[in-house]
Amino acid sequence: MRRLRTQVGIVGAGPAGLVLAHALGRAGVDCLVLERHSRARVEARARAGLLEERTVAHLRRHGLAGRLLAEGTRHGWCEFLCAGHRLRMDYAALGGAEHWVYPQHWLVRDLIAALETAGRPPRFGVPVLAVEERRRIRCDGLELDCEYVIGCDGARGVTRRALPAGLRRETTRRYPYDWVAVLAEVARPVGGVLYALHERGFAGMMPRTPAIGRFYLQCAAGDTPADWPGPRVRAELALRLPLAEVGLGALHEVRILRMHSRITRPFRHGRLVLAGDAAHVLTPSGAKGMNLAIADATDLADSLLHGGLDGYGRRRLAAVRRAQDFSERLLRLLHRPPDEALPDLRLLTAPGPHATAFAREFTGTSEETDDAQWRA
Ligand code: RFL
């Protein structure tokens, strides 16, 4: 058994763990990232793609936004397709901000490269088996003693189980449907976020790269990929979305997202701290997961470097609850029968207090929930 020591042991090389490692390492803190998968696998995982302005500001502050600023695109509108109507909302103009579009796995690649350049690459292919006494990370053949253990190991990680059973509280919500998540080639880039309310179920179309789009289809809870062969996916997308606008090409990935959310508390117990999806899993409806993960990491880095960890859990839980509340209301709206939802969508997309509240929540420019909440 090899034994190593570090000041901060970080489990997981996703956006949360990588941003944290970079911010701490730059400030001279000794830290080590342990990741269970290979580098190739981590760098190929296409997931999120919408970054809020404040997330980009965090990345910029830590010198991590170079390629994103050069190659990312920006957009500031979304459209609701409902009962034969197209209701456009220019949320950037309505008091929000633009989103940056930059695929998560490109960002992960940039973050790993930055750590490598700094001489502190993550260790790949090292699954963490357990965290003991909140300060020892145990792997096969390796023990890492740490002053702090930071669990950034995502929705299926092990670190949250190191919270004492009597203390750990989990709030979970399972939705009565799932989503088919598709990555596919497009002949013309998806220009903005499109939400389609359809009698066959919700469908969504989101930008990723000029040549790739992200598509979502509501399906029955418990469906498996075998229920959604390529021809069925294509047929269903064509029924629910205006595909001619983008020219759908080859499907690259079809997977089922189990639609659920989970918040695990406390985010911190002594020197064990959780960040990102390890602490909170939201549905992708509001595009909040990666943004929250990066905000957790930067708050945590600032706390460890300057003020101490008091307040980290309180601040982040408040932010997570706001994001969850937004995602939840949006999800409810998107799964209503189109005829029933149309009046509320008209209200939401007409300039006024509802539209402004939505715009600010969607883009993270409102720290407090606005008084004039939009209805769903
Ligand atoms: P990650 O990215 O899941 O990284 C966790 C890392 O921990 C590793 N790991 C372990 N390593 C060592 N030992 C163990 N025992 C380990 N267990 C796990 C994992 O291999 C992994 O590398 O978590 P992080 O850093 O908290 O980042 C969270 C985001 O990845 C997540 O919130 C988003 O991807 C969610 N999400 C979206 N978020 C958005 O902000 N906007 C979006 O549009 C959006 N779309 C999505 C999404 C997530 C999706 N999936 C598949 C979950 C679309 C999809 C399809």
Coordinates of C-alpha atoms and ligand atoms in Angstrom, one line a residue:
M1 CA 0.0 0.0 0.0
R2 CA 1.5 3.4 -1.0
R3 CA 0.8 6.3 1.3
L4 CA 0.9 9.9 0.0
R5 CA 0.1 13.2 1.7
T6 CA -1.4 16.4 0.2
Q7 CA -3.1 19.5 1.6
V8 CA -6.2 19.1 -0.4
G9 CA -7.3 15.8 -1.9
I10 CA -9.9 16.3 -4.7
V11 CA -12.0 13.4 -5.9
G12 CA -13.2 13.7 -9.5
A13 CA -11.9 15.5 -12.6
G14 CA -15.1 17.2 -13.8
P15 CA -15.6 20.9 -14.0
A16 CA -15.8 21.3 -10.2
G17 CA -12.7 19.4 -9.3
L18 CA -10.6 20.8 -12.1
V19 CA -11.4 24.5 -11.5
L20 CA -10.8 24.0 -7.8
A21 CA -7.5 22.3 -8.3
H22 CA -6.4 25.1 -10.7
A23 CA -7.4 27.9 -8.3
L24 CA -5.7 26.3 -5.3
G25 CA -2.6 25.2 -7.2
R26 CA -2.1 28.7 -8.6
A27 CA -2.1 30.0 -5.0
G28 CA 0.5 27.6 -3.9
V29 CA -1.7 25.0 -2.2
D30 CA -0.6 21.5 -2.6
C31 CA -3.5 19.4 -4.1
L32 CA -4.1 16.3 -6.0
V33 CA -7.0 15.3 -8.2
L34 CA -7.9 11.6 -8.4
E35 CA -10.2 10.5 -11.3
R36 CA -11.5 7.0 -11.8
H37 CA -11.7 7.2 -15.6
S38 CA -9.0 7.6 -18.3
R39 CA -8.2 11.1 -19.6
A40 CA -9.5 10.1 -23.0
R41 CA -12.9 9.2 -21.6
V42 CA -13.2 12.3 -19.4
E43 CA -12.3 14.5 -22.4
A44 CA -14.9 12.9 -24.6
R45 CA -18.0 13.2 -22.3
A46 CA -20.3 15.7 -24.0
R47 CA -22.8 17.0 -21.6
A48 CA -23.6 20.6 -20.9
G49 CA -22.9 23.6 -23.2
L50 CA -24.5 26.8 -21.8
L51 CA -22.3 28.9 -19.6
E52 CA -23.6 31.9 -17.7
E53 CA -21.8 35.2 -17.9
R54 CA -20.8 35.0 -14.3
T55 CA -19.4 31.5 -14.8
V56 CA -17.2 32.8 -17.6
A57 CA -16.1 35.7 -15.3
H58 CA -15.0 33.1 -12.7
L59 CA -13.0 31.2 -15.3
R60 CA -11.5 34.4 -16.7
R61 CA -10.4 35.4 -13.2
H62 CA -8.5 32.2 -12.8
G63 CA -7.0 32.4 -16.3
L64 CA -9.0 29.6 -17.7
A65 CA -11.2 31.2 -20.3
G66 CA -8.7 31.8 -23.2
R67 CA -10.0 29.2 -25.7
L68 CA -13.6 29.6 -24.5
L69 CA -13.5 33.4 -25.3
A70 CA -11.8 32.7 -28.7
E71 CA -14.0 29.8 -29.9
G72 CA -17.2 30.0 -27.9
T73 CA -20.3 31.7 -29.3
R74 CA -22.9 33.7 -27.6
H75 CA -26.7 33.8 -27.8
G76 CA -29.4 35.5 -25.9
W77 CA -32.8 34.2 -27.0
C78 CA -35.0 31.2 -26.6
E79 CA -38.1 30.2 -28.3
F80 CA -41.2 28.3 -27.2
L81 CA -43.1 26.3 -29.8
C82 CA -46.6 25.7 -28.6
A83 CA -49.9 24.8 -30.3
G84 CA -48.7 26.1 -33.7
H85 CA -47.2 29.4 -32.3
R86 CA -43.6 30.4 -32.0
L87 CA -43.0 32.7 -29.0
R88 CA -39.6 34.2 -28.9
M89 CA -38.0 35.6 -25.9
D90 CA -34.9 37.8 -26.2
Y91 CA -33.8 37.2 -22.7
A92 CA -30.5 39.1 -23.0
A93 CA -32.4 42.2 -24.0
L94 CA -35.0 41.7 -21.3
G95 CA -32.8 42.2 -18.4
G96 CA -30.8 39.0 -18.5
A97 CA -27.4 38.4 -20.1
E98 CA -26.2 36.3 -23.0
H99 CA -25.1 32.7 -22.5
W100 CA -21.8 31.5 -23.8
V101 CA -22.1 28.3 -25.8
Y102 CA -19.0 26.1 -25.3
P103 CA -19.3 22.3 -24.9
Q104 CA -18.5 21.0 -21.4
H105 CA -15.9 18.5 -22.7
W106 CA -14.0 21.2 -24.5
L107 CA -13.8 23.1 -21.3
V108 CA -12.7 20.0 -19.4
R109 CA -10.0 19.5 -22.0
D110 CA -8.8 23.1 -21.5
L111 CA -8.8 22.7 -17.7
I112 CA -6.8 19.5 -17.8
A113 CA -4.3 21.1 -20.2
A114 CA -3.9 24.1 -17.8
L115 CA -3.2 21.7 -14.9
E116 CA -0.7 19.8 -17.0
T117 CA 1.0 23.0 -18.0
A118 CA 1.2 24.0 -14.3
G119 CA 2.9 20.7 -13.5
R120 CA -0.1 19.3 -11.5
P121 CA -2.0 16.9 -13.8
P122 CA -4.9 14.9 -12.4
R123 CA -4.2 11.2 -11.8
F124 CA -6.4 9.3 -14.1
G125 CA -7.6 5.7 -13.8
V126 CA -7.6 5.9 -10.0
P127 CA -11.1 5.0 -8.6
V128 CA -11.6 6.2 -5.1
L129 CA -13.1 3.5 -3.0
A130 CA -13.9 5.3 0.2
V131 CA -13.1 8.4 2.4
E132 CA -12.1 7.5 5.9
E133 CA -12.4 9.7 8.9
R134 CA -13.0 12.6 6.6
R135 CA -9.3 13.0 5.9
R136 CA -8.0 9.8 4.2
I137 CA -8.9 8.9 0.6
R138 CA -8.6 5.2 0.0
C139 CA -8.0 3.7 -3.4
D140 CA -6.8 0.3 -4.6
G141 CA -3.1 0.2 -3.4
L142 CA -3.0 3.9 -2.5
E143 CA -3.9 5.9 0.6
L144 CA -3.9 9.7 0.4
D145 CA -3.8 11.6 3.7
C146 CA -5.3 15.1 3.4
E147 CA -6.0 18.2 5.4
Y148 CA -9.1 18.6 3.4
V149 CA -11.0 16.1 1.3
I150 CA -13.2 17.7 -1.4
G151 CA -15.8 15.4 -3.1
C152 CA -16.2 16.6 -6.7
D153 CA -17.1 13.1 -7.9
G154 CA -20.5 13.8 -9.5
A155 CA -23.9 12.2 -9.1
R156 CA -22.6 8.7 -8.8
G157 CA -19.6 9.3 -6.6
V158 CA -18.6 7.9 -3.2
T159 CA -17.7 10.9 -1.1
R160 CA -21.2 11.9 0.0
R161 CA -21.4 8.5 1.6
A162 CA -18.6 9.6 3.9
L163 CA -21.0 12.0 5.7
P164 CA -22.1 10.3 8.9
A165 CA -25.4 8.5 8.3
G166 CA -27.1 10.3 11.2
L167 CA -26.2 13.7 9.7
R168 CA -26.7 13.2 6.0
R169 CA -29.9 14.3 4.6
E170 CA -31.0 13.8 1.0
T171 CA -33.9 15.5 -0.7
T172 CA -34.7 13.6 -3.9
R173 CA -37.4 14.1 -6.5
R174 CA -38.3 11.7 -9.3
Y175 CA -40.3 13.0 -12.2
P176 CA -43.0 11.0 -13.9
Y177 CA -41.1 11.0 -17.3
D178 CA -37.6 10.7 -18.6
W179 CA -35.8 12.4 -21.4
V180 CA -34.0 10.9 -24.4
A181 CA -30.8 13.0 -24.8
V182 CA -29.4 13.1 -28.3
L183 CA -26.2 14.6 -29.8
A184 CA -26.4 14.9 -33.6
E185 CA -24.8 16.5 -36.5
V186 CA -26.5 19.6 -38.0
A187 CA -26.0 21.2 -41.4
R188 CA -26.7 24.6 -40.0
P189 CA -25.9 25.6 -36.4
V190 CA -28.7 25.7 -33.8
G191 CA -29.1 29.4 -33.2
G192 CA -30.7 29.5 -29.8
V193 CA -32.5 27.3 -27.3
L194 CA -35.8 25.9 -28.5
Y195 CA -38.4 24.4 -26.2
A196 CA -41.3 22.6 -28.0
L197 CA -44.5 21.8 -26.1
H198 CA -46.1 19.1 -28.1
E199 CA -49.1 16.8 -27.6
R200 CA -46.6 13.8 -27.9
G201 CA -44.5 15.3 -25.2
F202 CA -41.8 17.9 -24.7
A203 CA -38.8 18.3 -27.1
G204 CA -35.8 20.6 -27.0
M205 CA -33.1 21.7 -29.3
M206 CA -30.0 23.5 -28.0
P207 CA -26.8 24.8 -29.5
R208 CA -23.4 23.1 -28.9
T209 CA -20.9 23.6 -31.7
P210 CA -21.5 24.8 -35.2
A211 CA -21.8 21.2 -36.4
I212 CA -23.4 19.5 -33.4
G213 CA -26.7 20.1 -31.7
R214 CA -28.2 18.8 -28.5
F215 CA -31.7 17.4 -28.7
Y216 CA -34.1 16.2 -25.9
L217 CA -37.3 14.2 -26.2
Q218 CA -39.7 13.5 -23.4
C219 CA -40.3 9.7 -23.1
A220 CA -41.9 7.4 -20.6
A221 CA -40.3 7.0 -17.2
G222 CA -38.2 3.8 -17.3
D223 CA -37.6 3.7 -21.1
T224 CA -34.2 2.3 -22.0
P225 CA -32.0 3.1 -25.1
A226 CA -33.3 -0.1 -26.6
D227 CA -36.8 1.6 -26.8
W228 CA -35.3 4.4 -28.8
P229 CA -33.5 3.1 -31.9
G230 CA -32.2 5.7 -34.4
P231 CA -35.2 5.7 -36.7
R232 CA -37.6 6.2 -33.8
V233 CA -35.5 9.1 -32.5
R234 CA -35.4 10.7 -35.9
A235 CA -39.1 10.3 -36.5
E236 CA -40.1 11.7 -33.1
L237 CA -37.7 14.7 -33.4
A238 CA -39.2 15.5 -36.8
L239 CA -42.7 15.4 -35.4
R240 CA -42.0 17.7 -32.5
L241 CA -39.3 20.1 -33.8
P242 CA -38.7 22.3 -36.9
L243 CA -35.7 20.1 -37.9
A244 CA -35.5 21.5 -41.5
E245 CA -34.1 24.7 -40.0
V246 CA -30.9 22.9 -38.8
G247 CA -30.8 19.9 -41.2
L248 CA -30.4 16.9 -38.9
G249 CA -27.5 14.7 -39.8
A250 CA -26.0 11.6 -38.2
L251 CA -26.9 10.8 -34.6
H252 CA -23.8 10.6 -32.4
E253 CA -25.2 9.6 -29.0
V254 CA -28.6 8.6 -27.8
R255 CA -29.0 8.1 -24.0
I256 CA -31.8 8.2 -21.5
L257 CA -31.7 10.8 -18.7
R258 CA -33.4 9.6 -15.6
M259 CA -35.2 12.8 -14.7
H260 CA -34.6 13.4 -11.0
S261 CA -33.0 15.9 -8.7
R262 CA -31.2 15.3 -5.4
I263 CA -29.7 17.7 -2.9
T264 CA -27.4 16.1 -0.2
R265 CA -26.7 18.0 3.0
P266 CA -24.6 19.2 4.7
F267 CA -22.3 20.4 1.9
R268 CA -19.5 20.4 4.5
H269 CA -18.7 18.3 7.6
G270 CA -15.5 19.4 9.2
R271 CA -12.8 18.9 6.6
L272 CA -14.9 16.9 4.2
V273 CA -16.6 19.2 1.6
L274 CA -18.9 18.4 -1.3
A275 CA -19.1 20.4 -4.5
G276 CA -20.9 20.2 -7.8
D277 CA -23.1 17.2 -8.7
A278 CA -21.7 15.3 -5.7
A279 CA -23.8 17.7 -3.6
H280 CA -26.7 18.5 -5.9
V281 CA -28.1 17.0 -9.1
L282 CA -30.6 19.1 -11.1
T283 CA -32.4 18.2 -14.3
P284 CA -30.8 19.8 -17.4
S285 CA -34.0 21.9 -18.0
G286 CA -32.5 25.2 -16.8
A287 CA -28.9 24.5 -17.9
K288 CA -27.7 25.1 -14.3
G289 CA -25.6 22.0 -13.4
M290 CA -22.2 22.9 -14.8
N291 CA -22.6 26.6 -13.8
L292 CA -23.4 25.6 -10.2
A293 CA -20.4 23.2 -10.2
I294 CA -18.0 25.9 -11.2
A295 CA -19.5 28.5 -8.8
D296 CA -19.1 25.9 -6.0
A297 CA -15.5 25.4 -6.9
T298 CA -14.6 29.1 -7.0
D299 CA -16.5 29.8 -3.7
L300 CA -14.6 26.9 -2.1
A301 CA -11.2 28.1 -3.4
D302 CA -11.8 31.6 -2.2
S303 CA -13.0 30.3 1.2
L304 CA -10.1 28.0 1.7
L305 CA -7.6 30.6 0.6
H306 CA -9.1 33.6 2.5
G307 CA -11.9 33.4 4.9
G308 CA -12.2 29.8 6.0
L309 CA -15.1 27.4 5.2
D310 CA -17.8 28.9 7.4
G311 CA -20.6 30.1 5.2
Y312 CA -19.7 27.9 2.2
G313 CA -22.5 25.5 2.8
R314 CA -25.1 28.2 3.5
R315 CA -24.2 30.3 0.5
R316 CA -24.1 27.4 -1.9
L317 CA -27.3 25.8 -0.7
A318 CA -29.1 29.1 -1.2
A319 CA -27.8 29.3 -4.8
V320 CA -28.6 25.7 -5.5
R321 CA -32.2 26.1 -4.2
R322 CA -32.7 29.2 -6.4
A323 CA -31.4 27.2 -9.4
Q324 CA -33.5 24.2 -8.5
D325 CA -36.6 26.3 -8.1
F326 CA -36.1 27.8 -11.5
S327 CA -35.4 24.5 -13.2
E328 CA -38.4 23.0 -11.6
R329 CA -40.8 25.7 -12.7
L330 CA -39.5 25.6 -16.2
L331 CA -39.8 21.8 -16.2
R332 CA -43.4 22.0 -15.1
L333 CA -44.2 24.5 -17.8
L334 CA -42.5 22.4 -20.5
H335 CA -44.5 19.3 -19.7
R336 CA -48.0 20.9 -19.7
P337 CA -50.5 20.2 -22.5
P338 CA -49.8 22.9 -25.2
D339 CA -53.3 24.4 -25.2
E340 CA -53.3 24.8 -21.5
A341 CA -49.7 26.3 -21.4
L342 CA -50.2 28.8 -24.2
P343 CA -51.7 31.7 -22.2
D344 CA -48.9 31.4 -19.6
L345 CA -46.3 31.3 -22.3
R346 CA -47.8 34.4 -23.9
L347 CA -47.6 36.2 -20.6
L348 CA -44.0 34.9 -20.0
T349 CA -42.7 36.0 -23.3
A350 CA -44.3 39.5 -23.5
P351 CA -42.0 42.2 -22.2
G352 CA -42.9 42.9 -18.6
P353 CA -42.1 41.7 -15.1
H354 CA -42.6 38.0 -15.8
A355 CA -40.2 38.0 -18.8
T356 CA -37.7 40.1 -16.9
A357 CA -37.8 37.7 -13.9
F358 CA -37.4 34.7 -16.2
A359 CA -34.5 36.4 -18.1
R360 CA -32.7 37.2 -14.9
E361 CA -33.1 33.7 -13.4
F362 CA -32.2 31.9 -16.6
T363 CA -29.0 33.7 -17.0
G364 CA -28.1 33.9 -13.3
T365 CA -28.1 37.7 -13.2
S366 CA -30.6 37.7 -10.3
E367 CA -29.1 36.6 -7.0
E368 CA -32.5 37.0 -5.2
T369 CA -35.6 35.5 -6.6
D370 CA -37.5 38.4 -8.2
D371 CA -40.7 39.5 -6.6
A372 CA -42.5 39.3 -9.9
Q373 CA -41.9 35.6 -10.4
W374 CA -43.1 34.2 -13.7
R375 CA -45.9 31.7 -13.4
A376 CA -45.9 28.1 -14.6
Ligands
RFL1 P1 -18.9 15.6 -13.1 O1 -18.7 16.4 -14.4 O2 -19.9 14.5 -13.1 O3 -17.5 15.0 -12.7 C1 -17.3 14.1 -11.6 C2 -16.1 13.3 -11.9 O4 -15.8 12.4 -10.8 C3 -15.4 11.2 -11.3 N1 -15.7 10.2 -10.3 C4 -14.7 9.6 -9.6 N2 -13.4 9.7 -9.5 C5 -12.6 8.9 -8.7 N3 -13.2 8.0 -7.8 C6 -14.6 7.8 -7.8 N4 -15.1 7.0 -7.0 C7 -15.4 8.6 -8.7 N5 -16.7 8.7 -9.0 C8 -16.9 9.7 -9.9 C9 -16.2 11.0 -12.6 O5 -15.7 10.1 -13.5 C10 -16.2 12.5 -13.1 O6 -15.1 12.7 -14.0 O7 -19.3 16.5 -11.9 P2 -19.1 18.1 -11.6 O8 -17.6 18.5 -11.8 O9 -19.8 18.4 -10.4 O10 -19.8 18.8 -12.8 C11 -21.2 18.8 -12.9 C12 -21.6 18.8 -14.4 O11 -20.9 17.8 -15.1 C13 -23.1 18.6 -14.6 O12 -23.8 19.3 -13.6 C14 -23.6 19.0 -15.9 O13 -23.0 18.2 -17.0 C15 -25.1 18.8 -16.0 N6 -25.6 19.1 -17.3 C16 -25.8 20.4 -17.7 N7 -25.4 21.4 -16.9 C17 -25.5 22.7 -17.4 O14 -25.1 23.6 -16.7 N8 -26.0 23.0 -18.6 C18 -26.5 22.0 -19.5 O15 -26.9 22.2 -20.6 C19 -26.4 20.6 -19.0 N9 -26.7 19.6 -19.8 C20 -25.9 18.0 -18.2 C21 -26.4 18.3 -19.4 C22 -25.7 16.7 -17.8 C23 -26.0 15.6 -18.6 N10 -25.7 14.3 -18.2 C24 -25.4 13.2 -18.9 C25 -25.6 14.0 -16.8 C26 -26.7 17.3 -20.3 C27 -26.5 15.9 -19.9 C28 -26.8 14.9 -20.9

